[in-house]
XYZ file of C-alpha atoms in Angstrom:
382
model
C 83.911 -25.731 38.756
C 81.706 -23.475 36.564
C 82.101 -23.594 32.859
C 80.755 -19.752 32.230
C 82.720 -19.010 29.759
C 84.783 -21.570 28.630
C 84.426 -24.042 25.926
C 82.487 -27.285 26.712
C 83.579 -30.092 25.366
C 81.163 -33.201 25.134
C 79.172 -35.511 23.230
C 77.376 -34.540 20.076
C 75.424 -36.513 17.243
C 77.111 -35.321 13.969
C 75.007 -35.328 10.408
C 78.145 -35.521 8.215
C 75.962 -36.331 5.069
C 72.394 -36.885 3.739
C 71.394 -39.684 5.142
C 73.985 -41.466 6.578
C 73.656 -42.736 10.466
C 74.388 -40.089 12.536
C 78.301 -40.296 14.169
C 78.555 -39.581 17.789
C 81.213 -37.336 18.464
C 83.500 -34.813 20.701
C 82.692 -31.563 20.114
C 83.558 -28.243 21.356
C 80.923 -25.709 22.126
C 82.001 -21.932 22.523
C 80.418 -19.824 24.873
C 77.064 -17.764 24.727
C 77.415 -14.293 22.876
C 75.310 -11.728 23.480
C 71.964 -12.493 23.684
C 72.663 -16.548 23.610
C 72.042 -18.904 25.970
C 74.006 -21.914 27.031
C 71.878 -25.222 27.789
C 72.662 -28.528 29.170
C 69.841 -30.834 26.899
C 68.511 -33.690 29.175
C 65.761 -34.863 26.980
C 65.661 -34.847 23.313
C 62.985 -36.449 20.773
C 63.101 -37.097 16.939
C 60.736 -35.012 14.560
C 59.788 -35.480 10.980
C 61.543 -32.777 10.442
C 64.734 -33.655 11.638
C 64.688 -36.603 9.084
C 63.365 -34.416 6.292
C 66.467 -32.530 6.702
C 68.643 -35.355 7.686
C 67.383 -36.914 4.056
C 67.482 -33.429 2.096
C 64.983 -35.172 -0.745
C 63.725 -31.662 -1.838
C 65.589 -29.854 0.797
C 68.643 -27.926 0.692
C 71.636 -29.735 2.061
C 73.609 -28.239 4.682
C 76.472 -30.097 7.062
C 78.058 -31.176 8.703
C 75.441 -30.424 10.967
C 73.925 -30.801 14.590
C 69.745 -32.020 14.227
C 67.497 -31.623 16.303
C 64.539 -29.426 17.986
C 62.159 -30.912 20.197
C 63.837 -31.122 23.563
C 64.299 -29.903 27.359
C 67.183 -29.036 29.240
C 68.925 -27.154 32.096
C 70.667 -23.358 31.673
C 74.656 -23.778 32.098
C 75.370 -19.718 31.289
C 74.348 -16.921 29.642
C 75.619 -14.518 27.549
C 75.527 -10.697 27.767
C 72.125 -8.692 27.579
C 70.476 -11.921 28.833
C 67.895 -11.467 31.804
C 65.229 -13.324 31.405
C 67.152 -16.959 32.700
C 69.758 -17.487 34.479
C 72.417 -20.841 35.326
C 70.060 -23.656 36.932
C 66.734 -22.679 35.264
C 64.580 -25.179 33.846
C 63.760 -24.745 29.480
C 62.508 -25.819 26.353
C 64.681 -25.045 23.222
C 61.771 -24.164 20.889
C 62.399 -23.763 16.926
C 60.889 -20.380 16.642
C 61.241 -17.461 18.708
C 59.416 -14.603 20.167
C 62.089 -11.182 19.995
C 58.922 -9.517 21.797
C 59.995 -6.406 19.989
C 59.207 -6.842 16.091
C 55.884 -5.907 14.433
C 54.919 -9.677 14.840
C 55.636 -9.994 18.220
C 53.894 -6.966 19.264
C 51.022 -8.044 17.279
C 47.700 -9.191 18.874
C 46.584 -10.829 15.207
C 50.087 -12.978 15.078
C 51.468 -15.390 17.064
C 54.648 -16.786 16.109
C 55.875 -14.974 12.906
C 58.753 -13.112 14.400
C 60.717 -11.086 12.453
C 64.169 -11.623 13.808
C 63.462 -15.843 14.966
C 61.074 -16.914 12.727
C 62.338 -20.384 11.898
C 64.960 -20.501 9.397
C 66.309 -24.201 7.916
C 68.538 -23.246 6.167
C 70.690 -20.955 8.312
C 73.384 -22.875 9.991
C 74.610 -20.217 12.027
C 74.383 -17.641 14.852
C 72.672 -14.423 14.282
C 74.945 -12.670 16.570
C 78.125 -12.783 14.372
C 77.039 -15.477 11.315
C 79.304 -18.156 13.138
C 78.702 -20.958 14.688
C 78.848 -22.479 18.501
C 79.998 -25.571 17.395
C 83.421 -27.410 15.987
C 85.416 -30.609 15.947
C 88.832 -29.339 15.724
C 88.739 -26.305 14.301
C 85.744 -27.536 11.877
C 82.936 -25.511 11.896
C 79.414 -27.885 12.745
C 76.235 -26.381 11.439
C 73.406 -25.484 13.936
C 69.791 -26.368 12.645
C 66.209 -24.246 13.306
C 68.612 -22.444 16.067
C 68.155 -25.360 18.384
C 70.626 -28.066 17.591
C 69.761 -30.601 20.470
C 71.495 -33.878 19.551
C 74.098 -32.489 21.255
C 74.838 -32.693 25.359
C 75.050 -28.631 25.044
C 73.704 -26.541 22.657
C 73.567 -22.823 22.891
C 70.305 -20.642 21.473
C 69.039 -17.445 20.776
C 67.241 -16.008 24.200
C 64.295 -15.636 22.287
C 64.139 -19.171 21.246
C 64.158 -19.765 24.998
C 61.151 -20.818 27.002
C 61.787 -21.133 30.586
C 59.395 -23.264 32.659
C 58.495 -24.737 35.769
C 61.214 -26.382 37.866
C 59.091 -29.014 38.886
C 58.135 -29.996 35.237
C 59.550 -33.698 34.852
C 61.858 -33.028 31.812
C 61.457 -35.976 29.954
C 57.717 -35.751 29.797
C 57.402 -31.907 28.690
C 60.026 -32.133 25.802
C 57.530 -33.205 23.380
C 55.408 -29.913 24.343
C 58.558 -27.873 22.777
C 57.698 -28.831 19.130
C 55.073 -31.882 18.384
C 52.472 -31.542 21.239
C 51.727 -27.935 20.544
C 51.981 -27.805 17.247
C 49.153 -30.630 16.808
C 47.027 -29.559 19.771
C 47.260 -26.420 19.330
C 45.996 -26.511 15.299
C 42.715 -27.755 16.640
C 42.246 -26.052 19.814
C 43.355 -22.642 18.233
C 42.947 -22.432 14.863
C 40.021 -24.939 13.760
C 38.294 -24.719 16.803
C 35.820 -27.210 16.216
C 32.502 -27.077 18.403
C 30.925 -29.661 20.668
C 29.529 -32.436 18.806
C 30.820 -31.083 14.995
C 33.283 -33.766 12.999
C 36.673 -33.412 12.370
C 39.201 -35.118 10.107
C 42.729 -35.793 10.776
C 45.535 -36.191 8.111
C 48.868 -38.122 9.674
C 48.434 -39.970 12.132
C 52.413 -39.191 13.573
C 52.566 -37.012 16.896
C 51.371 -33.953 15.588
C 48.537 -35.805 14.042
C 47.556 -37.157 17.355
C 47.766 -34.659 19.191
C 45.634 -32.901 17.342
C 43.515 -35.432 17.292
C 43.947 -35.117 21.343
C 42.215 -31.652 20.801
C 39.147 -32.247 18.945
C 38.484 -34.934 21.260
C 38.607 -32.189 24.107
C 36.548 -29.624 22.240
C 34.116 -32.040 21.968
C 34.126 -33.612 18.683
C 31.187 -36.342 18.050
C 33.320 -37.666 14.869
C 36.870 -38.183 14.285
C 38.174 -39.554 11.148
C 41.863 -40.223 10.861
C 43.190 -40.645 7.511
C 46.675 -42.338 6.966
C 48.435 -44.852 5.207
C 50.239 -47.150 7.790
C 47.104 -49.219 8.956
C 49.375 -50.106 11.739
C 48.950 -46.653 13.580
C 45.091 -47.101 13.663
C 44.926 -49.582 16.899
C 47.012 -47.063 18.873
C 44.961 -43.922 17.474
C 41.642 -44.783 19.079
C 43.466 -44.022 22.560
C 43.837 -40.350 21.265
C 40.279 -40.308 20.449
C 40.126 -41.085 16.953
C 36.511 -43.233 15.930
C 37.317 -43.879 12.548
C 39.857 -44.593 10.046
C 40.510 -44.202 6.104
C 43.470 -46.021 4.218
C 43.214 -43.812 0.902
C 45.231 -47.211 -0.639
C 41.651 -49.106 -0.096
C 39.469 -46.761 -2.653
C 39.370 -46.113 -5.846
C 38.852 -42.852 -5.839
C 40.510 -39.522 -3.941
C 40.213 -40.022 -0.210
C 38.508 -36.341 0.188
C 35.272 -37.643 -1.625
C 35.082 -40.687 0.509
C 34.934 -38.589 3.211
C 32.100 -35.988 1.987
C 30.190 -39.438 1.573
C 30.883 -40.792 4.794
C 29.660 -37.554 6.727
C 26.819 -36.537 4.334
C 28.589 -33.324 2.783
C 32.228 -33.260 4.522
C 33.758 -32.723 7.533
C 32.972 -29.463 9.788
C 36.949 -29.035 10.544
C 39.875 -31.162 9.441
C 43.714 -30.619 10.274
C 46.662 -32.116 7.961
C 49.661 -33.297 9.648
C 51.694 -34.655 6.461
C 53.547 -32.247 4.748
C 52.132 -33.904 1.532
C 50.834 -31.750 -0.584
C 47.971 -34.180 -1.785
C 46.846 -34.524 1.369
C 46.744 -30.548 2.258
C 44.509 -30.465 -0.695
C 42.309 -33.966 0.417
C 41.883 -32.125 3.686
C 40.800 -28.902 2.246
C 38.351 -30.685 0.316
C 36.503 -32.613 2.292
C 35.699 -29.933 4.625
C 31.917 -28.771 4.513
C 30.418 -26.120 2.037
C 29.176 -22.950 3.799
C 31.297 -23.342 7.144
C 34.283 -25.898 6.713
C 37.773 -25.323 8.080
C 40.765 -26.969 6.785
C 43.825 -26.315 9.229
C 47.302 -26.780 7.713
C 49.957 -27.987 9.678
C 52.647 -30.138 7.836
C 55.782 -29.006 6.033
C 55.457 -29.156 2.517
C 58.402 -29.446 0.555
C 60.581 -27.174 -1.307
C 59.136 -26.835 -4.669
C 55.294 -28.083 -3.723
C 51.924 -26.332 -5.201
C 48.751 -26.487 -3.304
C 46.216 -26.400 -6.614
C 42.621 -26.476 -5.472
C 40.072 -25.359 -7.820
C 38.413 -21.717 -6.618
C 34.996 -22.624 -6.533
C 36.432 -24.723 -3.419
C 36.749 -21.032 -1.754
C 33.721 -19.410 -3.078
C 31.559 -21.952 -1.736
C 32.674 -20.368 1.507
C 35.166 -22.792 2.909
C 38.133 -21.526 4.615
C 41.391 -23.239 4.029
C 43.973 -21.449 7.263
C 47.593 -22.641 7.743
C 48.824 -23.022 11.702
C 52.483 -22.606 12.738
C 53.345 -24.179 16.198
C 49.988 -24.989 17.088
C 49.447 -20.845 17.119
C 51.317 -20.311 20.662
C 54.190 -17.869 21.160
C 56.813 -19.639 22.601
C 57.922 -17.560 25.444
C 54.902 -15.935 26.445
C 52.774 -18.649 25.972
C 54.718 -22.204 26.450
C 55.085 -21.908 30.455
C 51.776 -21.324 30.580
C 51.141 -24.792 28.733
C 53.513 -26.015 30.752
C 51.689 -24.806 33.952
C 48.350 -26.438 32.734
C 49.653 -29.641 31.767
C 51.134 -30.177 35.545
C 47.487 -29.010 36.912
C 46.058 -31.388 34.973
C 44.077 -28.616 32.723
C 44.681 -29.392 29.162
C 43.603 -33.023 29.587
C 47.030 -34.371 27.742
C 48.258 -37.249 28.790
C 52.076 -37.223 27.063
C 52.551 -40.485 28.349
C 50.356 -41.683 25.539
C 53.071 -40.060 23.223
C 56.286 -41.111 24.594
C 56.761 -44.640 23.336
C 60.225 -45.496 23.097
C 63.236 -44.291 24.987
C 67.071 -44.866 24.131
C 70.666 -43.787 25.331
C 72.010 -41.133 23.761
C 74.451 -43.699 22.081
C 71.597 -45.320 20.075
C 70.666 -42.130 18.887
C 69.891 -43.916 15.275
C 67.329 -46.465 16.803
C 65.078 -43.522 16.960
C 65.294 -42.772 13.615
C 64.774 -46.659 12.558
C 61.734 -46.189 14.419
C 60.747 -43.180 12.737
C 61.050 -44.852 9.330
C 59.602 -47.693 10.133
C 56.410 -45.527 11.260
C 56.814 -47.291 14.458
C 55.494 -45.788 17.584
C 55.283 -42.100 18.199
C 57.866 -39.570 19.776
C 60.937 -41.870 21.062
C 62.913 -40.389 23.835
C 66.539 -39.653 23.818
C 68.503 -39.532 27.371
C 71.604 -37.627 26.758
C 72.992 -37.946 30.370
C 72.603 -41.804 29.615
């Protein structure tokens, strides 16, 4: 029977409070409104960001409340005005959108800043009507970034909609929807680092990796990964990385160690934190004259970069990347496309290193805090 519509009811991962594990429960999901889409999630992976906001430790609180981002899934219905999918196609949620109508959109010098979908935190509803999709009897649930996939259905802006290949194996393109591209794409399309220059990574989580996955494509001779969990630096030299910095081991702030270790700085480095110390370590120990820093983590809340200007004037260029510089429905099938041909040189198994039911949602997150392993995979149908 088809379920255009109706509500849904099914399973759903529930933040009730900061965190606390998350409760698995029934919950109703209304139809699509105009402009919505409906989608059955498959696949779904924790991000930092989930347990930034999941924590709220300098964020603003907001539940109870549906988590979740990086994910894949199948189109159950659509709502009016929507064209561009239709029941049975094949998507990624993504966290931003593309409107393809705003001045960012139809910009050629910006990517992903759309005025209607640019990602939004701390809205926990609908843009159609300011309510949300979701309840447990009668209770309102909170949607997060738009996406909401710890939940068997979730329904999204069509904008925040990328529809791909059919013949993409779900589970191993979810991590493209928020981690892979945000990290490969910092390097490959923002710092752009040339064949045989050196390049510094900052975090060495998903996003960290896989940018360090694209300065080993561009070429890089040198890769320096800086992180504090010496436990990630085994695994890291399969993504390319050739050498490692604990900042704990020195005496003294990481970014010098680094301008000593490469005879001036780094040509190009990329920070994958959201600490603010290391935005600034990164910017620092790029290169006098033709350095690029790439920023890429989440800072929080109330965070200052400070740098001193002379930084600047000696003609380094500090840039800031927002998901890896792709727009999510123009460009994310087309990622999508290469990855199956074999053209971008990713290998996401490399990425994928745990997988769970959907009922041990909170392993991942264990993981996660532990800093053990990289993207786990969630199987809601299991």
């Amino acid at each position: 029977m088809s379920t255009a519509g109706q509500v849904i009811r099914c399973k759903a991962a529930v933040a009730w409070e900061a965190g606390k594990p998350l409760s698995i429960e029934e919950v109703e999901v209304a139809p699509p409104q105009k402009d919505e889409v409906r989608i059955k999630i498959l696949f779904t992976a924790l991000c930092h960001t989930d347990i930034y906001y999941w924590e709220c430790k300098g964020y603003t609180p907001l539940f109870p409340r549906i988590l979740g981002h990086e994910a894949s899934g199948i189109v159950e219905s659509v709502g009016e005005g929507v064209t561009d999918v239709k029941p049975g196609d094949h998507v990624l949620p993504i966290f931003t959108g593309e409107c393809k109508e705003c001045k960012h959109c139809l910009s050629e010098e910006s990517n992903n800043m759309c005025d209607l979908l640019r990602i939004n935190c701390d809205r926990g509803v609908m843009l159609a009507d300011g309510k949300t999709r979701f309840s447990i009897n009668g209770q309102p649930i909170y949607h997060f970034v738009g996406t909401s996939t710890f939940s068997q259905y979730t329904v999204v802006h069509i904008g925040q909609v990328a529809k791909i290949n059919p013949t993409a194996p779900l589970d191993k393109v979810c991590p493209i929807s928020c981690g892979i591209c945000t990290g490969f794409g910092a390097t490959v399309n923002v710092a752009k680092p040339k064949k045989g220059q050196t390049v510094a990574i900052f975090g060495l989580g998903a996003v960290g990796l896989a940018a360090a996955e694209g300065a080993r494509i561009c070429g890089a001779s040198r890769i320096i990964a800086v992180d504090l969990n010496p436990r990630r630096f085994e695994e890291a030299k399969r993504f390319g990385i050739t050498e490692f910095v604990n900042p704990k081991d020195y005496d003294k702030p990481v970014q010098e160690v680094i301008v000593e270790m490469t005879g001036g700085g780094v040509d190009r480095s990329v920070e994958c934190t959201g600490s603010v110390q290391a935005m600034i370590s990164a910017f620092e120990c790029v290169h006098d004259g033709w350095g690029v820093c790439v920023l890429v983590g989440v800072p929080k809340k109330d965070d200052a970069f400070m740098t001193h200007p002379l930084n600047l004037l000696s003609e380094r260029t500090l840039k800031g990347a927002f998901y890896g510089n792709y727009k999510p429905r123009t460009d994310i099938p087309m990622v999508v496309d290469k990855y199956l041909n074999k053209e971008l040189g990713l290998d996401m198994d490399k990425f994928i290193t745990h997988s769970v039911p959907f009922a041990d949602i909170n392993k991942a997150f264990d993981y996660m805090l532990q800093g053990i392993g990289l993207r786990c995979m969630i199987h809601l149908d299991a």
